[in-house]
Amino acid sequence: MTHYLDIVLRPDPEFGPNVLLAALFAKLHRALVASPAQGEIAVSFPQYTEGRAPLGCALRLLGPQVALSQLMALNWISGMRDHTRLTPVLPVPATAQHRSIRRVQVQSSAERMRRRRMRRHNESAEDALLKIPDSAGANCTDLPWLDVHSTSSGGHRFKLFLRHGDVSSNPVSGEFNAYGLSNTATVAWF
């Protein structure tokens, strides 16, 4: 993780920052799926403040300089140029800390989990209710999230909840998925 570039959202009177960030993230996801640099590119949200749900108005891409250049050569950001300001590809500061940013799947409703169990295990509603009580659903979370359309599941829409790990001085290497996230690797945080 040697280089980075920031994509900062410009204020827009018609669209809030969360809508624009979700649209930008969706374009990035499609580009990462098509990019030979997938696995090398990570994302972070440098304006995120601990304990607050909004992710801010900036998306940071991190990775090797060549991988970032290959990704940006795909021109995936077209259509968002009026809404964004890009920095050049720059070296990560030597003083950067490190943290993980990973996806967390939040079970939003006990009823939904019961319906899924009924389909998967061919159970009755009564059996599923016994296995999954109302208390099993976590109906709220304070984690930040983005609305995302998956390219691998036919455009299925879901909330991508993100957990920022503790800040550390030790980097952990690994691969990143088509969302720029990893369960094990860390990103430079500065």
Short mmCIF file of C-alpha atoms in Angstrom, two decimals:
data_model
loop_
_atom_site.label_atom_id
_atom_site.label_comp_id
_atom_site.label_asym_id
_atom_site.label_seq_id
_atom_site.Cartn_x
_atom_site.Cartn_y
_atom_site.Cartn_z
CA MET A 1 0.00 0.00 0.00
CA THR A 2 2.35 2.65 -1.28
CA HIS A 3 0.11 5.25 -2.96
CA TYR A 4 -3.32 6.81 -2.73
CA LEU A 5 -5.69 9.26 -4.36
CA ASP A 6 -8.67 11.05 -2.87
CA ILE A 7 -11.99 11.61 -4.55
CA VAL A 8 -13.79 14.41 -2.75
CA LEU A 9 -17.48 15.12 -3.31
CA ARG A 10 -18.47 18.64 -4.21
CA PRO A 11 -21.57 20.09 -2.49
CA ASP A 12 -24.69 19.55 -4.58
CA PRO A 13 -28.07 21.23 -3.98
CA GLU A 14 -30.02 18.28 -5.43
CA PHE A 15 -28.22 15.26 -3.96
CA GLY A 16 -26.97 14.70 -0.44
CA PRO A 17 -23.45 13.43 0.23
CA ASN A 18 -24.68 9.91 1.13
CA VAL A 19 -26.46 9.56 -2.23
CA LEU A 20 -23.44 10.80 -4.16
CA LEU A 21 -21.00 8.65 -2.17
CA ALA A 22 -23.16 5.57 -2.81
CA ALA A 23 -23.25 6.34 -6.56
CA LEU A 24 -19.48 6.87 -6.62
CA PHE A 25 -18.91 3.65 -4.69
CA ALA A 26 -21.16 1.72 -7.09
CA LYS A 27 -19.14 2.97 -10.07
CA LEU A 28 -15.92 2.03 -8.28
CA HIS A 29 -17.25 -1.47 -7.57
CA ARG A 30 -18.06 -2.03 -11.24
CA ALA A 31 -14.60 -0.76 -12.21
CA LEU A 32 -12.87 -3.02 -9.68
CA VAL A 33 -14.77 -6.04 -11.02
CA ALA A 34 -13.43 -5.24 -14.50
CA SER A 35 -9.94 -4.16 -13.43
CA PRO A 36 -6.80 -6.30 -13.59
CA ALA A 37 -5.81 -4.47 -10.39
CA GLN A 38 -8.66 -6.02 -8.35
CA GLY A 39 -7.25 -7.40 -5.14
CA GLU A 40 -4.62 -4.66 -4.95
CA ILE A 41 -6.93 -1.65 -4.54
CA ALA A 42 -8.35 -0.75 -1.13
CA VAL A 43 -10.80 1.94 -0.06
CA SER A 44 -11.06 4.11 2.99
CA PHE A 45 -13.19 7.02 4.06
CA PRO A 46 -10.77 9.64 5.43
CA GLN A 47 -13.51 11.94 6.75
CA TYR A 48 -15.14 9.20 8.83
CA THR A 49 -15.30 10.07 12.52
CA GLU A 50 -15.54 7.27 15.07
CA GLY A 51 -19.02 6.81 16.48
CA ARG A 52 -20.80 8.71 13.71
CA ALA A 53 -22.73 6.89 11.01
CA PRO A 54 -22.01 9.12 7.97
CA LEU A 55 -18.84 8.21 6.10
CA GLY A 56 -18.11 11.79 5.02
CA CYS A 57 -17.62 13.34 1.61
CA ALA A 58 -14.40 11.66 0.51
CA LEU A 59 -13.41 8.28 -0.85
CA ARG A 60 -9.73 7.32 -0.72
CA LEU A 61 -8.29 4.66 -3.02
CA LEU A 62 -5.07 3.00 -1.88
CA GLY A 63 -2.69 0.58 -3.54
CA PRO A 64 0.39 0.36 -5.71
CA GLN A 65 0.90 3.35 -8.02
CA VAL A 66 0.63 1.16 -11.15
CA ALA A 67 -2.65 -0.42 -9.96
CA LEU A 68 -4.19 2.98 -9.17
CA SER A 69 -3.12 4.31 -12.58
CA GLN A 70 -4.60 1.24 -14.34
CA LEU A 71 -7.87 1.70 -12.48
CA MET A 72 -8.14 5.39 -13.28
CA ALA A 73 -7.33 4.69 -16.95
CA LEU A 74 -10.64 2.78 -17.14
CA ASN A 75 -12.39 6.16 -16.92
CA TRP A 76 -14.91 4.65 -14.52
CA ILE A 77 -15.58 7.99 -12.88
CA SER A 78 -17.21 9.52 -15.97
CA GLY A 79 -20.64 10.82 -15.12
CA MET A 80 -19.43 11.78 -11.64
CA ARG A 81 -16.78 14.32 -12.67
CA ASP A 82 -19.13 17.28 -12.07
CA HIS A 83 -19.73 16.00 -8.54
CA THR A 84 -16.12 15.22 -7.58
CA ARG A 85 -12.63 16.62 -7.25
CA LEU A 86 -9.70 14.21 -7.66
CA THR A 87 -6.25 14.53 -6.21
CA PRO A 88 -3.27 13.17 -8.12
CA VAL A 89 -1.83 9.78 -7.15
CA LEU A 90 0.46 10.52 -4.20
CA PRO A 91 2.74 8.46 -1.94
CA VAL A 92 1.24 7.35 1.38
CA PRO A 93 2.84 9.41 4.18
CA ALA A 94 5.50 7.53 6.14
CA THR A 95 3.73 8.53 9.37
CA ALA A 96 0.43 6.85 8.39
CA GLN A 97 -1.24 4.55 10.87
CA HIS A 98 -3.16 1.44 9.79
CA ARG A 99 -6.64 0.05 10.34
CA SER A 100 -8.98 -2.50 8.86
CA ILE A 101 -12.21 -1.55 7.13
CA ARG A 102 -14.44 -4.53 6.58
CA ARG A 103 -17.99 -5.43 5.73
CA VAL A 104 -20.32 -6.46 8.51
CA GLN A 105 -23.53 -8.28 7.70
CA VAL A 106 -26.28 -7.04 10.00
CA GLN A 107 -29.33 -9.22 10.42
CA SER A 108 -32.00 -6.57 10.29
CA SER A 109 -35.13 -8.51 11.15
CA ALA A 110 -36.04 -11.73 12.91
CA GLU A 111 -38.99 -12.17 10.52
CA ARG A 112 -36.65 -12.03 7.54
CA MET A 113 -34.31 -14.59 9.13
CA ARG A 114 -37.29 -16.90 9.78
CA ARG A 115 -38.46 -16.68 6.14
CA ARG A 116 -34.96 -17.53 4.98
CA ARG A 117 -34.75 -20.47 7.38
CA MET A 118 -38.14 -21.74 6.21
CA ARG A 119 -36.92 -21.72 2.58
CA ARG A 120 -33.54 -23.29 3.31
CA HIS A 121 -34.65 -25.96 5.78
CA ASN A 122 -38.20 -26.57 4.53
CA GLU A 123 -39.56 -25.71 7.98
CA SER A 124 -42.97 -24.45 9.01
CA ALA A 125 -43.46 -20.93 10.34
CA GLU A 126 -43.97 -22.35 13.84
CA ASP A 127 -40.68 -24.30 13.73
CA ALA A 128 -38.79 -21.28 12.45
CA LEU A 129 -40.30 -19.12 15.20
CA LEU A 130 -39.04 -21.58 17.81
CA LYS A 131 -35.54 -21.51 16.33
CA ILE A 132 -35.41 -17.74 15.75
CA PRO A 133 -37.18 -15.65 18.42
CA ASP A 134 -37.96 -11.96 17.90
CA SER A 135 -34.96 -11.06 20.06
CA ALA A 136 -32.59 -12.55 17.43
CA GLY A 137 -33.01 -9.58 15.08
CA ALA A 138 -30.66 -6.65 15.49
CA ASN A 139 -32.96 -3.90 14.33
CA CYS A 140 -30.53 -1.04 14.56
CA THR A 141 -26.84 -0.45 14.35
CA ASP A 142 -24.60 2.55 14.64
CA LEU A 143 -22.29 1.33 11.87
CA PRO A 144 -21.92 3.52 8.78
CA TRP A 145 -23.31 2.08 5.55
CA LEU A 146 -23.72 2.60 1.83
CA ASP A 147 -26.57 1.52 -0.44
CA VAL A 148 -25.03 -0.85 -2.98
CA HIS A 149 -26.17 -2.81 -6.01
CA SER A 150 -24.31 -6.08 -6.36
CA THR A 151 -22.96 -7.02 -9.78
CA SER A 152 -22.59 -10.68 -8.84
CA SER A 153 -26.16 -11.31 -7.68
CA GLY A 154 -28.12 -9.78 -10.51
CA GLY A 155 -28.17 -6.22 -9.20
CA HIS A 156 -29.50 -7.12 -5.76
CA ARG A 157 -29.65 -3.99 -3.60
CA PHE A 158 -28.35 -4.10 -0.04
CA LYS A 159 -26.82 -1.98 2.69
CA LEU A 160 -23.07 -2.42 2.94
CA PHE A 161 -22.32 -1.88 6.64
CA LEU A 162 -18.70 -1.03 7.42
CA ARG A 163 -16.70 -1.54 10.59
CA HIS A 164 -13.51 0.43 11.08
CA GLY A 165 -11.00 -1.50 13.17
CA ASP A 166 -8.68 -0.05 15.76
CA VAL A 167 -5.85 2.19 14.59
CA SER A 168 -2.44 0.53 14.80
CA SER A 169 1.12 1.28 13.76
CA ASN A 170 1.49 -2.22 12.25
CA PRO A 171 0.24 -2.88 8.70
CA VAL A 172 -1.30 -6.24 7.80
CA SER A 173 -1.06 -7.27 4.16
CA GLY A 174 -3.66 -9.20 2.20
CA GLU A 175 -6.04 -9.04 -0.74
CA PHE A 176 -9.03 -6.77 -1.16
CA ASN A 177 -12.37 -7.75 -2.67
CA ALA A 178 -14.28 -6.03 -5.47
CA TYR A 179 -15.49 -3.44 -2.96
CA GLY A 180 -11.94 -2.59 -1.89
CA LEU A 181 -12.48 -4.19 1.52
CA SER A 182 -10.74 -7.01 3.35
CA ASN A 183 -11.49 -9.09 6.43
CA THR A 184 -7.81 -9.30 7.32
CA ALA A 185 -5.72 -6.63 5.57
CA THR A 186 -5.35 -3.08 6.83
CA VAL A 187 -5.27 0.21 4.95
CA ALA A 188 -3.10 3.24 5.58
CA TRP A 189 -5.02 5.68 7.77
CA PHE A 190 -4.05 9.33 7.80
#
